[in-house]
Amino acid sequence: MSLLKILHYPDPRLKKIASPVTQFDAVLHTLIADMAETMYAAPGIGLAATQVDQHRRIVVIDVSEERNSLLVLINAKIVQKAGTQVYEEGCLSVPGIYEKVERAEEITVEYLDLTGNAQILTARGLLAVCIQHELDHLEGRVFVDYLSQLKQSRIKTRLAKQAKANL
Ligand code: GNR
Ligand code: NI
């Protein structure tokens, strides 16, 4: 297992659109194991392949307190959305920044599990927020994109300062 390097906003590679997974092989399983290890170590409640510069439609999530309920979503698609909720979001690719974002309260997703079997899941609350946040990454979007231009430019300035301080 290995820890993967997480890209930081505004890295242009975070804007790439991920391609569907077609091969359910050992290479895929290794990437997923490494993504899970990276998410738990961060620590984070989710990680999209885009964030580790792998532009394939793979997401790992664990919103449990115990950190023992790994959810792997491959080629996931939201097929139903209902209601709205506002949650203060953070992102491993935008370290130290937290802002409120409005999302659907409840979603239904169709996806493939790590053996390639089709699954369906209805989620609400934090899990629904996390799934929407991760699927955005696969489309090249980060939560910062939903904020005002002023907030976006302030966040870029803050992250640039942090990056400089970390040299
Ligand atoms: O760890 C994370 N926490 C979080 C909190 C609120 C809303 C979304 C998230 S996802 C984030 C991990 C991450 O960046 N996933 O892409
Ligand atoms: Ni994120």
Coordinates of C-alpha atoms and ligand atoms in Angstrom, one line a residue:
M1 CA 0.0 0.0 0.0
S2 CA 1.2 3.5 -0.6
L3 CA 0.1 7.1 0.2
L4 CA -0.7 9.1 -2.8
K5 CA 0.1 12.8 -3.3
I6 CA -3.1 15.0 -3.2
L7 CA -3.3 17.8 -5.8
H8 CA -4.0 21.3 -4.4
Y9 CA -6.3 23.9 -5.8
P10 CA -5.9 25.7 -8.2
D11 CA -3.8 23.0 -9.9
P12 CA -5.2 22.7 -13.5
R13 CA -5.2 18.9 -13.2
L14 CA -8.2 19.2 -10.8
K15 CA -10.2 20.4 -13.8
K16 CA -9.8 17.3 -15.9
I17 CA -12.8 15.2 -16.6
A18 CA -12.5 11.5 -15.5
S19 CA -13.1 8.6 -17.8
P20 CA -15.3 5.5 -17.0
V21 CA -13.5 2.4 -15.6
T22 CA -13.7 -0.5 -17.9
Q23 CA -11.3 -3.0 -16.4
F24 CA -11.9 -4.5 -13.0
D25 CA -8.4 -5.9 -12.5
A26 CA -5.6 -5.9 -9.9
V27 CA -4.3 -2.5 -11.1
L28 CA -7.8 -1.0 -10.2
H29 CA -7.8 -2.7 -6.8
T30 CA -4.3 -1.4 -6.0
L31 CA -5.4 2.1 -6.9
I32 CA -8.5 1.8 -4.7
A33 CA -6.5 0.4 -1.8
D34 CA -4.0 3.3 -2.1
M35 CA -6.9 5.9 -2.3
A36 CA -8.5 4.5 0.8
E37 CA -5.2 4.5 2.7
T38 CA -4.6 8.1 1.5
M39 CA -8.2 9.2 2.6
Y40 CA -7.9 7.6 6.1
A41 CA -4.4 9.0 6.6
A42 CA -5.3 12.6 5.6
P43 CA -7.8 12.2 7.4
G44 CA -10.8 12.8 5.1
I45 CA -14.3 11.4 4.6
G46 CA -13.9 11.0 0.9
L47 CA -11.4 11.1 -2.0
A48 CA -11.9 11.2 -5.7
A49 CA -9.3 9.7 -8.1
T50 CA -8.9 13.2 -9.7
Q51 CA -7.4 14.5 -6.5
V52 CA -4.5 12.0 -6.8
D53 CA -4.1 12.7 -10.5
Q54 CA -5.9 9.6 -11.7
H55 CA -8.6 10.7 -14.1
R56 CA -10.9 7.7 -13.8
R57 CA -14.4 7.6 -12.3
I58 CA -13.4 6.2 -8.9
V59 CA -14.5 7.5 -5.5
V60 CA -13.8 6.2 -2.0
I61 CA -15.9 7.4 1.0
D62 CA -16.2 6.7 4.7
V63 CA -18.4 9.0 6.7
S64 CA -18.6 6.6 9.7
E65 CA -17.4 7.7 13.1
E66 CA -15.5 4.4 13.5
R67 CA -13.8 4.8 10.1
N68 CA -14.7 1.2 9.2
S69 CA -17.3 1.6 6.5
L70 CA -15.5 2.1 3.2
L71 CA -17.7 2.8 0.3
V72 CA -16.2 2.5 -3.2
L73 CA -18.2 4.0 -6.1
I74 CA -17.1 3.3 -9.6
N75 CA -18.7 5.0 -12.7
A76 CA -21.3 6.5 -10.3
K77 CA -24.3 8.4 -11.7
I78 CA -26.9 10.4 -9.7
V79 CA -30.3 9.3 -10.9
Q80 CA -32.5 11.1 -8.4
K81 CA -32.1 14.3 -6.4
A82 CA -34.6 15.8 -3.8
G83 CA -34.6 18.7 -1.5
T84 CA -31.7 21.0 -0.5
Q85 CA -29.3 21.3 2.4
V86 CA -26.4 23.6 3.2
Y87 CA -23.3 22.1 4.7
E88 CA -20.0 23.7 5.5
E89 CA -17.6 21.9 3.2
G90 CA -13.9 21.3 3.2
C91 CA -11.7 19.6 0.7
L92 CA -8.3 17.8 1.0
S93 CA -7.4 19.7 -2.2
V94 CA -8.3 23.1 -0.6
P95 CA -6.6 22.6 2.8
G96 CA -7.8 24.8 5.7
I97 CA -10.7 26.4 3.8
Y98 CA -14.4 25.7 4.9
E99 CA -17.4 27.3 3.2
K100 CA -21.1 26.7 3.1
V101 CA -22.4 25.0 -0.1
E102 CA -25.9 24.1 -1.1
R103 CA -26.5 20.6 -2.4
A104 CA -29.4 18.2 -2.7
E105 CA -30.6 16.7 0.6
E106 CA -31.2 13.3 -0.8
I107 CA -29.8 11.5 -3.9
T108 CA -29.9 8.1 -5.5
V109 CA -26.8 6.9 -7.2
E110 CA -26.2 3.9 -9.5
Y111 CA -22.7 2.7 -9.5
L112 CA -20.4 -0.3 -9.9
D113 CA -18.7 -1.9 -6.8
L114 CA -15.1 -3.0 -6.9
T115 CA -16.0 -6.3 -8.5
G116 CA -17.9 -4.5 -11.3
N117 CA -21.4 -5.4 -10.0
A118 CA -24.2 -2.8 -10.5
Q119 CA -25.5 -1.3 -7.2
I120 CA -28.0 1.4 -6.2
L121 CA -27.8 3.5 -3.1
T122 CA -30.1 6.3 -1.7
A123 CA -28.2 8.7 0.6
R124 CA -29.1 11.8 2.6
G125 CA -27.4 14.2 4.9
L126 CA -23.6 14.1 5.1
L127 CA -23.2 11.0 2.9
A128 CA -25.3 12.7 0.2
V129 CA -23.1 15.9 0.5
C130 CA -19.9 13.8 0.3
I131 CA -21.0 11.8 -2.8
Q132 CA -22.0 15.0 -4.6
H133 CA -18.7 16.7 -3.6
E134 CA -16.7 13.6 -4.9
L135 CA -18.7 13.3 -8.2
D136 CA -18.0 17.0 -8.8
H137 CA -14.2 16.3 -8.6
L138 CA -14.6 13.7 -11.4
E139 CA -16.2 16.4 -13.5
G140 CA -13.3 18.8 -12.8
R141 CA -15.2 20.8 -10.2
V142 CA -14.2 21.8 -6.7
F143 CA -16.5 23.3 -4.1
V144 CA -14.7 26.6 -4.4
D145 CA -16.2 26.9 -7.9
Y146 CA -19.7 27.5 -6.3
L147 CA -18.4 30.5 -4.3
S148 CA -18.3 34.2 -5.4
Q149 CA -15.4 35.4 -7.5
L150 CA -14.2 37.5 -4.5
K151 CA -14.1 34.4 -2.2
Q152 CA -12.4 32.4 -4.9
S153 CA -9.6 34.9 -5.3
R154 CA -9.2 35.3 -1.5
I155 CA -8.9 31.5 -1.3
K156 CA -6.3 31.4 -4.0
T157 CA -4.3 34.1 -2.2
R158 CA -4.5 32.2 1.1
L159 CA -3.4 28.9 -0.4
A160 CA -0.5 30.6 -2.3
K161 CA 0.7 32.0 1.1
Q162 CA 0.4 28.6 2.8
A163 CA 2.3 27.0 0.0
K164 CA 5.1 29.5 0.3
A165 CA 5.2 29.1 4.1
N166 CA 5.5 25.3 3.5
L167 CA 8.6 25.6 1.3
Ligands
GNR1 O1 -12.7 15.2 4.2 C1 -13.6 15.9 3.6 N1 -14.6 16.5 4.3 C2 -15.7 17.0 3.8 C3 -16.5 17.8 4.6 C4 -17.6 18.4 4.1 C5 -18.0 18.2 2.8 C6 -17.2 17.5 2.0 C7 -16.1 16.9 2.5 S1 -15.1 15.9 1.4 C8 -13.6 16.1 2.1 C9 -12.5 15.1 1.5 C10 -12.4 15.6 0.0 O2 -11.8 16.6 -0.3 N2 -13.0 14.9 -0.9 O3 -12.9 15.2 -2.2
NI2 NI -12.7 17.3 -2.2

